[in-house]
Amino acid sequence: MPMPALDPLDLYDVRGQLSDEERMVQDSVARLVDEKVLPIIQGHFEKHTFPRELIPELAGLGLLGSSIEGYGCAGMNSIAYGLICQELERGDSGIRSFVSVQSSLCMYPIYTYGSEAQKQQYLPRMAKGELIGCFGLTEPHGGSDPANMKTHAKRRGSDWVINGSKIWITNGAIADVCVCWAMTDEGIRGFVVEKGTPGFSAPEIENKFSLRASVTSALYFDNVVVPEANRLPDAAGLKGPLSCLTQARYGISWGVIGAAQACLHQLIEYSKDRTLFGRSLASNQAIQVRLAEMGRKITLAQLLSLQLGRLKEAGRMTPSQVSLAKWNNCRAAIEVARDARDMLGGSGISAAYVPIRHMLNLESVITYEGTETIHQLTIGRELTGINAF
Ligand SMILES: Cc1cc2nc3c(=O)[nH]c(=O)nc-3n(C[C@H](O)[C@H](O)[C@H](O)COP(=O)(O)OP(=O)(O)OC[C@H]3O[C@@H](n4cnc5c(N)ncnc54)[C@H](O)[C@@H]3O)c2cc1C
């Protein structure tokens, strides 16, 4: 019996490692991406708009806060969350970013550090997509050093007065709820600031070359008054925001695999169809070596994320392990996208092909949630015990 051909996008049969339920989640998100995301995404990318019309669809499949138990959330496992990110980012990194921020950066801190009243107030409506969230950590003077934040909150009676600014905030201008991190006399604390609170504004950053189908904003806090009831009671210190980033980075490590798969998939078809020098492009050794490199990078990224997911499920995942996967997989995906763009020749700069859109998006993804260098320094610290930041 000849061995069946391997799936070019899953050479090590990672799918065969999944439970029936995980496969079902992957298939339903894949269908959503094929039917609802791919037909519209290039148009939104060109117009620099976020496809808000997708929010009910994402909510309908339980993709918002998918790992949270209760509060109207789906309570799926970590592998399922990873697969959701992977399939969504096969569509576009902007859609995955929306879900990452809503789920890991806004719902997660409310769920983990919030009061019961805060959970009841926000989580069910966020799961339904009725409320959109954002996460304000990065500041204009340097996102890599969040401990040095300038935004501050001062107690005034039973209220807090917040002043400062944030930059590069995903979903900011469309968010109803902002989890804002600010320095207080007691250290870093998290606050829920609602849209419309006097002194709070979130103007969109226009004219990005990357993540054009995602809203990115500045946040301004000008004597913004919030009651003590809006402080996340269980968040203390930098550990609060960093733990949210660990959740989101985990999802990113899976997500970028989808972007790379989309590029490889299109490139395989293209290189078989295109005839140069009397034979298909795909029959050149130099092209096959480059395709093989892509297959290798995607396979290693898949195995890293799968094992990371298993560690997460077992409660043994560490931030350094997440750094390694975020760094490796973003690097792999951007290299695949750039090389795919090149192998498409002139067509590679056309909107008719996906690699250039993924390539441009991945410039953001490799930068946000910790730049590549920051993750390398994290691994360096793990290896040496020396903090070189
Ligand atoms: C599209 C987009 C969406 C984003 N969404 C969000 C969001 O929702 N919420 C949020 O809070 N933030 C968000 N960010 C911000 C993002 O996390 C930051 O851009 C990122 O952390 C880097 O910070 P920075 O841009 O200030 O660069 P900097 O910190 O100024 O870094 C500049 C360069 O210096 C390097 N560097 C820094 N420190 C060192 C060092 N010690 N040694 C060597 N090199 C170093 C970095 O690697 C980088 O190459 C988003 C960013 C983008 C682009």
PDB file of C-alpha atoms in Angstrom, residues 66-346:
ATOM      1  CA  SER A  66     -13.513  31.457  24.194  1.00  0.00           C
ATOM      2  CA  SER A  67     -11.349  30.106  27.050  1.00  0.00           C
ATOM      3  CA  ILE A  68     -13.376  31.697  29.853  1.00  0.00           C
ATOM      4  CA  GLU A  69     -15.673  29.455  31.911  1.00  0.00           C
ATOM      5  CA  GLY A  70     -19.111  30.892  32.601  1.00  0.00           C
ATOM      6  CA  TYR A  71     -20.368  34.452  31.999  1.00  0.00           C
ATOM      7  CA  GLY A  72     -21.780  33.408  28.618  1.00  0.00           C
ATOM      8  CA  CYS A  73     -18.349  32.274  27.362  1.00  0.00           C
ATOM      9  CA  ALA A  74     -17.591  29.013  25.590  1.00  0.00           C
ATOM     10  CA  GLY A  75     -15.013  27.587  28.037  1.00  0.00           C
ATOM     11  CA  MET A  76     -12.905  25.981  25.304  1.00  0.00           C
ATOM     12  CA  ASN A  77      -9.421  24.619  25.981  1.00  0.00           C
ATOM     13  CA  SER A  78      -6.096  26.230  25.072  1.00  0.00           C
ATOM     14  CA  ILE A  79      -5.544  24.180  21.931  1.00  0.00           C
ATOM     15  CA  ALA A  80      -8.955  25.249  20.645  1.00  0.00           C
ATOM     16  CA  TYR A  81      -8.058  28.884  21.355  1.00  0.00           C
ATOM     17  CA  GLY A  82      -4.841  28.404  19.386  1.00  0.00           C
ATOM     18  CA  LEU A  83      -6.689  26.864  16.457  1.00  0.00           C
ATOM     19  CA  ILE A  84      -9.164  29.742  16.467  1.00  0.00           C
ATOM     20  CA  CYS A  85      -6.248  32.175  16.197  1.00  0.00           C
ATOM     21  CA  GLN A  86      -4.606  30.112  13.463  1.00  0.00           C
ATOM     22  CA  GLU A  87      -7.693  29.950  11.281  1.00  0.00           C
ATOM     23  CA  LEU A  88      -8.584  33.618  11.792  1.00  0.00           C
ATOM     24  CA  GLU A  89      -5.067  34.737  10.909  1.00  0.00           C
ATOM     25  CA  ARG A  90      -5.194  32.573   7.769  1.00  0.00           C
ATOM     26  CA  GLY A  91      -7.791  35.194   6.867  1.00  0.00           C
ATOM     27  CA  ASP A  92      -6.001  38.264   8.194  1.00  0.00           C
ATOM     28  CA  SER A  93      -3.896  39.217  11.207  1.00  0.00           C
ATOM     29  CA  GLY A  94      -6.295  42.121  11.825  1.00  0.00           C
ATOM     30  CA  ILE A  95      -9.213  39.796  12.554  1.00  0.00           C
ATOM     31  CA  ARG A  96      -7.088  37.645  14.834  1.00  0.00           C
ATOM     32  CA  SER A  97      -5.816  40.782  16.574  1.00  0.00           C
ATOM     33  CA  PHE A  98      -9.391  41.873  17.254  1.00  0.00           C
ATOM     34  CA  VAL A  99     -10.184  38.519  18.866  1.00  0.00           C
ATOM     35  CA  SER A 100      -6.870  38.389  20.775  1.00  0.00           C
ATOM     36  CA  VAL A 101      -7.425  41.818  22.284  1.00  0.00           C
ATOM     37  CA  GLN A 102     -11.076  41.225  23.100  1.00  0.00           C
ATOM     38  CA  SER A 103     -10.373  37.807  24.627  1.00  0.00           C
ATOM     39  CA  SER A 104      -6.867  37.813  26.095  1.00  0.00           C
ATOM     40  CA  LEU A 105      -6.244  41.469  26.802  1.00  0.00           C
ATOM     41  CA  CYS A 106      -9.630  42.740  27.926  1.00  0.00           C
ATOM     42  CA  MET A 107     -11.907  39.872  28.984  1.00  0.00           C
ATOM     43  CA  TYR A 108      -9.041  37.887  30.552  1.00  0.00           C
ATOM     44  CA  PRO A 109      -7.957  40.658  32.994  1.00  0.00           C
ATOM     45  CA  ILE A 110     -11.566  41.365  33.944  1.00  0.00           C
ATOM     46  CA  TYR A 111     -12.111  37.633  34.519  1.00  0.00           C
ATOM     47  CA  THR A 112      -8.807  37.098  36.357  1.00  0.00           C
ATOM     48  CA  TYR A 113      -8.444  40.308  38.349  1.00  0.00           C
ATOM     49  CA  GLY A 114     -11.936  41.810  38.355  1.00  0.00           C
ATOM     50  CA  SER A 115     -14.626  41.889  41.031  1.00  0.00           C
ATOM     51  CA  GLU A 116     -17.692  39.701  40.654  1.00  0.00           C
ATOM     52  CA  ALA A 117     -19.699  42.840  39.795  1.00  0.00           C
ATOM     53  CA  GLN A 118     -17.224  43.764  37.033  1.00  0.00           C
ATOM     54  CA  LYS A 119     -17.359  40.242  35.603  1.00  0.00           C
ATOM     55  CA  GLN A 120     -21.160  40.258  35.566  1.00  0.00           C
ATOM     56  CA  GLN A 121     -21.277  43.726  34.095  1.00  0.00           C
ATOM     57  CA  TYR A 122     -18.869  43.245  31.208  1.00  0.00           C
ATOM     58  CA  LEU A 123     -18.099  39.621  30.315  1.00  0.00           C
ATOM     59  CA  PRO A 124     -21.494  38.385  29.031  1.00  0.00           C
ATOM     60  CA  ARG A 125     -21.909  41.431  26.790  1.00  0.00           C
ATOM     61  CA  MET A 126     -18.302  41.190  25.582  1.00  0.00           C
ATOM     62  CA  ALA A 127     -18.820  37.514  24.718  1.00  0.00           C
ATOM     63  CA  LYS A 128     -21.816  38.547  22.611  1.00  0.00           C
ATOM     64  CA  GLY A 129     -19.793  41.258  20.876  1.00  0.00           C
ATOM     65  CA  GLU A 130     -22.123  43.943  22.254  1.00  0.00           C
ATOM     66  CA  LEU A 131     -19.190  45.581  24.027  1.00  0.00           C
ATOM     67  CA  ILE A 132     -15.754  45.902  22.424  1.00  0.00           C
ATOM     68  CA  GLY A 133     -12.628  46.028  24.562  1.00  0.00           C
ATOM     69  CA  CYS A 134      -9.119  47.425  24.310  1.00  0.00           C
ATOM     70  CA  PHE A 135      -5.964  47.185  26.423  1.00  0.00           C
ATOM     71  CA  GLY A 136      -3.909  50.281  27.155  1.00  0.00           C
ATOM     72  CA  LEU A 137      -0.349  49.524  28.200  1.00  0.00           C
ATOM     73  CA  THR A 138       2.085  50.938  25.595  1.00  0.00           C
ATOM     74  CA  GLU A 139       3.069  54.577  25.975  1.00  0.00           C
ATOM     75  CA  PRO A 140       4.694  56.981  23.525  1.00  0.00           C
ATOM     76  CA  HIS A 141       8.077  56.994  25.284  1.00  0.00           C
ATOM     77  CA  GLY A 142       8.645  53.250  24.747  1.00  0.00           C
ATOM     78  CA  GLY A 143       6.519  50.138  24.819  1.00  0.00           C
ATOM     79  CA  SER A 144       9.371  47.758  25.560  1.00  0.00           C
ATOM     80  CA  ASP A 145       9.780  49.214  29.041  1.00  0.00           C
ATOM     81  CA  PRO A 146       6.262  49.226  30.512  1.00  0.00           C
ATOM     82  CA  ALA A 147       7.540  49.326  34.117  1.00  0.00           C
ATOM     83  CA  ASN A 148       8.523  52.909  33.413  1.00  0.00           C
ATOM     84  CA  MET A 149       4.966  53.997  32.594  1.00  0.00           C
ATOM     85  CA  LYS A 150       4.063  57.673  32.956  1.00  0.00           C
ATOM     86  CA  THR A 151       0.288  57.355  32.968  1.00  0.00           C
ATOM     87  CA  HIS A 152      -0.731  57.680  36.586  1.00  0.00           C
ATOM     88  CA  ALA A 153      -3.821  57.379  38.738  1.00  0.00           C
ATOM     89  CA  LYS A 154      -4.208  59.312  41.985  1.00  0.00           C
ATOM     90  CA  ARG A 155      -6.724  58.605  44.700  1.00  0.00           C
ATOM     91  CA  ARG A 156      -9.271  61.358  45.297  1.00  0.00           C
ATOM     92  CA  GLY A 157     -11.666  60.291  48.031  1.00  0.00           C
ATOM     93  CA  SER A 158     -13.314  57.120  46.767  1.00  0.00           C
ATOM     94  CA  ASP A 159     -12.387  57.947  43.153  1.00  0.00           C
ATOM     95  CA  TRP A 160      -9.274  57.734  41.016  1.00  0.00           C
ATOM     96  CA  VAL A 161      -8.068  60.498  38.688  1.00  0.00           C
ATOM     97  CA  ILE A 162      -6.154  59.204  35.658  1.00  0.00           C
ATOM     98  CA  ASN A 163      -3.795  61.311  33.539  1.00  0.00           C
ATOM     99  CA  GLY A 164      -1.526  60.269  30.703  1.00  0.00           C
ATOM    100  CA  SER A 165      -1.557  58.752  27.254  1.00  0.00           C
ATOM    101  CA  LYS A 166      -1.194  55.431  25.467  1.00  0.00           C
ATOM    102  CA  ILE A 167      -0.255  54.682  21.878  1.00  0.00           C
ATOM    103  CA  TRP A 168      -0.764  51.898  19.329  1.00  0.00           C
ATOM    104  CA  ILE A 169      -3.885  50.552  20.999  1.00  0.00           C
ATOM    105  CA  THR A 170      -5.758  47.914  19.009  1.00  0.00           C
ATOM    106  CA  ASN A 171      -9.550  48.462  18.917  1.00  0.00           C
ATOM    107  CA  GLY A 172      -9.113  51.784  20.799  1.00  0.00           C
ATOM    108  CA  ALA A 173     -11.437  53.979  18.712  1.00  0.00           C
ATOM    109  CA  ILE A 174     -14.172  51.320  18.551  1.00  0.00           C
ATOM    110  CA  ALA A 175     -13.854  50.155  22.155  1.00  0.00           C
ATOM    111  CA  ASP A 176     -16.614  50.558  24.728  1.00  0.00           C
ATOM    112  CA  VAL A 177     -14.396  49.301  27.527  1.00  0.00           C
ATOM    113  CA  CYS A 178     -10.706  50.018  28.050  1.00  0.00           C
ATOM    114  CA  VAL A 179      -8.491  48.163  30.502  1.00  0.00           C
ATOM    115  CA  CYS A 180      -5.988  50.902  31.292  1.00  0.00           C
ATOM    116  CA  TRP A 181      -2.777  50.286  33.239  1.00  0.00           C
ATOM    117  CA  ALA A 182      -1.554  53.207  35.323  1.00  0.00           C
ATOM    118  CA  MET A 183       1.064  53.928  37.980  1.00  0.00           C
ATOM    119  CA  THR A 184      -0.301  54.706  41.441  1.00  0.00           C
ATOM    120  CA  ASP A 185       1.373  55.444  44.766  1.00  0.00           C
ATOM    121  CA  GLU A 186       1.009  51.713  45.447  1.00  0.00           C
ATOM    122  CA  GLY A 187       2.473  50.589  42.093  1.00  0.00           C
ATOM    123  CA  ILE A 188       0.869  49.619  38.762  1.00  0.00           C
ATOM    124  CA  ARG A 189      -2.880  49.049  38.866  1.00  0.00           C
ATOM    125  CA  GLY A 190      -5.545  48.269  36.259  1.00  0.00           C
ATOM    126  CA  PHE A 191      -8.688  50.330  35.696  1.00  0.00           C
ATOM    127  CA  VAL A 192     -11.753  49.820  33.557  1.00  0.00           C
ATOM    128  CA  VAL A 193     -12.473  53.070  31.727  1.00  0.00           C
ATOM    129  CA  GLU A 194     -15.656  53.257  29.709  1.00  0.00           C
ATOM    130  CA  LYS A 195     -16.079  55.092  26.433  1.00  0.00           C
ATOM    131  CA  GLY A 196     -17.662  58.489  27.017  1.00  0.00           C
ATOM    132  CA  THR A 197     -16.040  59.075  30.407  1.00  0.00           C
ATOM    133  CA  PRO A 198     -15.207  62.819  30.457  1.00  0.00           C
ATOM    134  CA  GLY A 199     -11.549  63.503  29.605  1.00  0.00           C
ATOM    135  CA  PHE A 200     -11.070  60.125  27.866  1.00  0.00           C
ATOM    136  CA  SER A 201     -10.549  60.062  24.102  1.00  0.00           C
ATOM    137  CA  ALA A 202      -9.321  57.445  21.627  1.00  0.00           C
ATOM    138  CA  PRO A 203      -8.482  58.909  18.207  1.00  0.00           C
ATOM    139  CA  GLU A 204      -7.648  56.434  15.474  1.00  0.00           C
ATOM    140  CA  ILE A 205      -4.136  56.323  13.995  1.00  0.00           C
ATOM    141  CA  GLU A 206      -4.574  56.830  10.256  1.00  0.00           C
ATOM    142  CA  ASN A 207      -2.485  55.713   7.294  1.00  0.00           C
ATOM    143  CA  LYS A 208      -0.858  52.540   8.550  1.00  0.00           C
ATOM    144  CA  PHE A 209       0.900  50.282   6.019  1.00  0.00           C
ATOM    145  CA  SER A 210       0.242  47.273   8.247  1.00  0.00           C
ATOM    146  CA  LEU A 211      -2.860  45.800   9.941  1.00  0.00           C
ATOM    147  CA  ARG A 212      -4.973  48.047   7.781  1.00  0.00           C
ATOM    148  CA  ALA A 213      -8.088  45.961   8.540  1.00  0.00           C
ATOM    149  CA  SER A 214      -7.649  46.645  12.258  1.00  0.00           C
ATOM    150  CA  VAL A 215      -8.324  49.770  14.283  1.00  0.00           C
ATOM    151  CA  THR A 216      -5.255  51.189  16.053  1.00  0.00           C
ATOM    152  CA  SER A 217      -5.538  54.269  18.261  1.00  0.00           C
ATOM    153  CA  ALA A 218      -3.974  56.596  20.752  1.00  0.00           C
ATOM    154  CA  LEU A 219      -5.650  56.938  24.153  1.00  0.00           C
ATOM    155  CA  TYR A 220      -5.702  60.214  26.103  1.00  0.00           C
ATOM    156  CA  PHE A 221      -6.594  60.512  29.772  1.00  0.00           C
ATOM    157  CA  ASP A 222      -7.094  64.105  30.855  1.00  0.00           C
ATOM    158  CA  ASN A 223      -8.226  64.126  34.496  1.00  0.00           C
ATOM    159  CA  VAL A 224     -10.389  61.067  33.879  1.00  0.00           C
ATOM    160  CA  VAL A 225     -12.318  60.227  37.050  1.00  0.00           C
ATOM    161  CA  VAL A 226     -13.312  56.623  37.712  1.00  0.00           C
ATOM    162  CA  PRO A 227     -14.724  55.189  40.940  1.00  0.00           C
ATOM    163  CA  GLU A 228     -12.843  52.654  43.053  1.00  0.00           C
ATOM    164  CA  ALA A 229     -15.377  50.123  41.732  1.00  0.00           C
ATOM    165  CA  ASN A 230     -13.651  50.424  38.318  1.00  0.00           C
ATOM    166  CA  ARG A 231     -10.259  49.348  39.628  1.00  0.00           C
ATOM    167  CA  LEU A 232      -9.432  45.686  39.022  1.00  0.00           C
ATOM    168  CA  PRO A 233      -9.149  44.676  42.690  1.00  0.00           C
ATOM    169  CA  ASP A 234      -6.841  41.692  42.257  1.00  0.00           C
ATOM    170  CA  ALA A 235      -4.282  43.235  39.865  1.00  0.00           C
ATOM    171  CA  ALA A 236      -1.124  44.521  41.555  1.00  0.00           C
ATOM    172  CA  GLY A 237       2.124  45.419  39.799  1.00  0.00           C
ATOM    173  CA  LEU A 238       3.427  44.718  36.330  1.00  0.00           C
ATOM    174  CA  LYS A 239       2.488  41.058  36.743  1.00  0.00           C
ATOM    175  CA  GLY A 240      -1.111  42.051  35.924  1.00  0.00           C
ATOM    176  CA  PRO A 241      -0.550  43.334  32.368  1.00  0.00           C
ATOM    177  CA  LEU A 242       2.275  40.869  31.702  1.00  0.00           C
ATOM    178  CA  SER A 243       0.045  37.911  32.502  1.00  0.00           C
ATOM    179  CA  CYS A 244      -2.464  39.195  29.925  1.00  0.00           C
ATOM    180  CA  LEU A 245       0.317  39.497  27.351  1.00  0.00           C
ATOM    181  CA  THR A 246       1.350  35.901  28.051  1.00  0.00           C
ATOM    182  CA  GLN A 247      -2.177  34.767  27.119  1.00  0.00           C
ATOM    183  CA  ALA A 248      -2.240  36.875  23.965  1.00  0.00           C
ATOM    184  CA  ARG A 249       1.277  35.915  22.881  1.00  0.00           C
ATOM    185  CA  TYR A 250       0.335  32.263  23.204  1.00  0.00           C
ATOM    186  CA  GLY A 251      -2.503  32.880  20.718  1.00  0.00           C
ATOM    187  CA  ILE A 252      -0.206  34.847  18.401  1.00  0.00           C
ATOM    188  CA  SER A 253       2.214  31.921  18.236  1.00  0.00           C
ATOM    189  CA  TRP A 254      -0.623  29.873  16.730  1.00  0.00           C
ATOM    190  CA  GLY A 255      -2.120  32.707  14.713  1.00  0.00           C
ATOM    191  CA  VAL A 256       0.905  33.502  12.572  1.00  0.00           C
ATOM    192  CA  ILE A 257       1.029  29.867  11.431  1.00  0.00           C
ATOM    193  CA  GLY A 258      -2.260  30.545   9.636  1.00  0.00           C
ATOM    194  CA  ALA A 259      -0.807  33.560   7.821  1.00  0.00           C
ATOM    195  CA  ALA A 260       2.194  31.485   6.711  1.00  0.00           C
ATOM    196  CA  GLN A 261      -0.051  28.614   5.587  1.00  0.00           C
ATOM    197  CA  ALA A 262      -2.134  31.000   3.473  1.00  0.00           C
ATOM    198  CA  CYS A 263       1.035  32.202   1.720  1.00  0.00           C
ATOM    199  CA  LEU A 264       2.432  28.720   1.117  1.00  0.00           C
ATOM    200  CA  HIS A 265      -0.907  27.413  -0.122  1.00  0.00           C
ATOM    201  CA  GLN A 266      -1.210  30.128  -2.744  1.00  0.00           C
ATOM    202  CA  LEU A 267       2.426  29.826  -3.751  1.00  0.00           C
ATOM    203  CA  ILE A 268       2.278  26.059  -4.350  1.00  0.00           C
ATOM    204  CA  GLU A 269      -0.640  26.506  -6.754  1.00  0.00           C
ATOM    205  CA  TYR A 270       1.003  29.441  -8.478  1.00  0.00           C
ATOM    206  CA  SER A 271       4.373  27.749  -8.936  1.00  0.00           C
ATOM    207  CA  LYS A 272       2.744  24.665 -10.460  1.00  0.00           C
ATOM    208  CA  ASP A 273       0.662  26.744 -12.887  1.00  0.00           C
ATOM    209  CA  ARG A 274       3.326  29.169 -14.034  1.00  0.00           C
ATOM    210  CA  THR A 275       5.493  28.095 -16.960  1.00  0.00           C
ATOM    211  CA  LEU A 276       8.974  29.571 -17.367  1.00  0.00           C
ATOM    212  CA  PHE A 277      11.797  28.211 -19.540  1.00  0.00           C
ATOM    213  CA  GLY A 278       9.407  25.578 -20.867  1.00  0.00           C
ATOM    214  CA  ARG A 279       8.518  24.001 -17.536  1.00  0.00           C
ATOM    215  CA  SER A 280       6.562  24.782 -14.434  1.00  0.00           C
ATOM    216  CA  LEU A 281       8.183  27.098 -11.924  1.00  0.00           C
ATOM    217  CA  ALA A 282       7.639  24.379  -9.306  1.00  0.00           C
ATOM    218  CA  SER A 283       9.879  21.937 -11.175  1.00  0.00           C
ATOM    219  CA  ASN A 284      13.010  24.028 -10.505  1.00  0.00           C
ATOM    220  CA  GLN A 285      15.239  22.765  -7.724  1.00  0.00           C
ATOM    221  CA  ALA A 286      15.826  26.285  -6.455  1.00  0.00           C
ATOM    222  CA  ILE A 287      12.078  26.850  -6.104  1.00  0.00           C
ATOM    223  CA  GLN A 288      11.503  23.473  -4.436  1.00  0.00           C
ATOM    224  CA  VAL A 289      14.244  24.189  -1.916  1.00  0.00           C
ATOM    225  CA  ARG A 290      12.509  27.447  -1.021  1.00  0.00           C
ATOM    226  CA  LEU A 291       9.120  25.737  -0.778  1.00  0.00           C
ATOM    227  CA  ALA A 292      10.677  23.030   1.390  1.00  0.00           C
ATOM    228  CA  GLU A 293      12.126  25.711   3.667  1.00  0.00           C
ATOM    229  CA  MET A 294       8.624  27.115   4.079  1.00  0.00           C
ATOM    230  CA  GLY A 295       7.250  23.680   4.885  1.00  0.00           C
ATOM    231  CA  ARG A 296      10.003  23.194   7.458  1.00  0.00           C
ATOM    232  CA  LYS A 297       9.387  26.541   9.132  1.00  0.00           C
ATOM    233  CA  ILE A 298       5.634  26.013   9.299  1.00  0.00           C
ATOM    234  CA  THR A 299       6.024  22.471  10.662  1.00  0.00           C
ATOM    235  CA  LEU A 300       8.409  23.558  13.424  1.00  0.00           C
ATOM    236  CA  ALA A 301       6.080  26.415  14.351  1.00  0.00           C
ATOM    237  CA  GLN A 302       3.099  24.038  14.512  1.00  0.00           C
ATOM    238  CA  LEU A 303       4.927  21.590  16.763  1.00  0.00           C
ATOM    239  CA  LEU A 304       6.134  24.366  19.047  1.00  0.00           C
ATOM    240  CA  SER A 305       2.626  25.750  19.485  1.00  0.00           C
ATOM    241  CA  LEU A 306       1.063  22.339  19.967  1.00  0.00           C
ATOM    242  CA  GLN A 307       3.529  21.459  22.733  1.00  0.00           C
ATOM    243  CA  LEU A 308       3.087  24.929  24.241  1.00  0.00           C
ATOM    244  CA  GLY A 309      -0.655  24.330  24.262  1.00  0.00           C
ATOM    245  CA  ARG A 310      -0.180  21.021  26.028  1.00  0.00           C
ATOM    246  CA  LEU A 311       2.015  22.674  28.659  1.00  0.00           C
ATOM    247  CA  LYS A 312      -0.628  25.393  29.057  1.00  0.00           C
ATOM    248  CA  GLU A 313      -3.374  22.822  29.492  1.00  0.00           C
ATOM    249  CA  ALA A 314      -1.232  21.096  32.134  1.00  0.00           C
ATOM    250  CA  GLY A 315      -0.726  24.431  33.924  1.00  0.00           C
ATOM    251  CA  ARG A 316       3.036  24.292  33.270  1.00  0.00           C
ATOM    252  CA  MET A 317       3.496  26.931  30.552  1.00  0.00           C
ATOM    253  CA  THR A 318       6.026  29.638  31.468  1.00  0.00           C
ATOM    254  CA  PRO A 319       6.378  33.160  30.020  1.00  0.00           C
ATOM    255  CA  SER A 320       9.839  32.283  28.622  1.00  0.00           C
ATOM    256  CA  GLN A 321       8.372  29.363  26.703  1.00  0.00           C
ATOM    257  CA  VAL A 322       5.757  31.706  25.301  1.00  0.00           C
ATOM    258  CA  SER A 323       8.495  34.176  24.318  1.00  0.00           C
ATOM    259  CA  LEU A 324      10.326  31.449  22.415  1.00  0.00           C
ATOM    260  CA  ALA A 325       7.195  30.462  20.476  1.00  0.00           C
ATOM    261  CA  LYS A 326       6.132  34.062  19.783  1.00  0.00           C
ATOM    262  CA  TRP A 327       9.627  34.926  18.528  1.00  0.00           C
ATOM    263  CA  ASN A 328      10.177  31.746  16.496  1.00  0.00           C
ATOM    264  CA  ASN A 329       6.747  31.625  14.917  1.00  0.00           C
ATOM    265  CA  CYS A 330       6.547  35.324  14.002  1.00  0.00           C
ATOM    266  CA  ARG A 331      10.035  35.113  12.494  1.00  0.00           C
ATOM    267  CA  ALA A 332       9.062  31.959  10.565  1.00  0.00           C
ATOM    268  CA  ALA A 333       5.801  33.470   9.302  1.00  0.00           C
ATOM    269  CA  ILE A 334       7.305  36.759   8.155  1.00  0.00           C
ATOM    270  CA  GLU A 335      10.101  34.925   6.333  1.00  0.00           C
ATOM    271  CA  VAL A 336       7.565  32.671   4.617  1.00  0.00           C
ATOM    272  CA  ALA A 337       5.439  35.671   3.616  1.00  0.00           C
ATOM    273  CA  ARG A 338       8.406  37.681   2.319  1.00  0.00           C
ATOM    274  CA  ASP A 339       9.777  34.743   0.322  1.00  0.00           C
ATOM    275  CA  ALA A 340       6.338  33.918  -1.067  1.00  0.00           C
ATOM    276  CA  ARG A 341       5.973  37.528  -2.167  1.00  0.00           C
ATOM    277  CA  ASP A 342       9.289  37.266  -3.979  1.00  0.00           C
ATOM    278  CA  MET A 343       8.489  33.974  -5.709  1.00  0.00           C
ATOM    279  CA  LEU A 344       5.274  35.452  -7.089  1.00  0.00           C
ATOM    280  CA  GLY A 345       7.419  37.895  -9.039  1.00  0.00           C
ATOM    281  CA  GLY A 346       5.588  41.053 -10.085  1.00  0.00           C
TER     282      GLY A 346
END
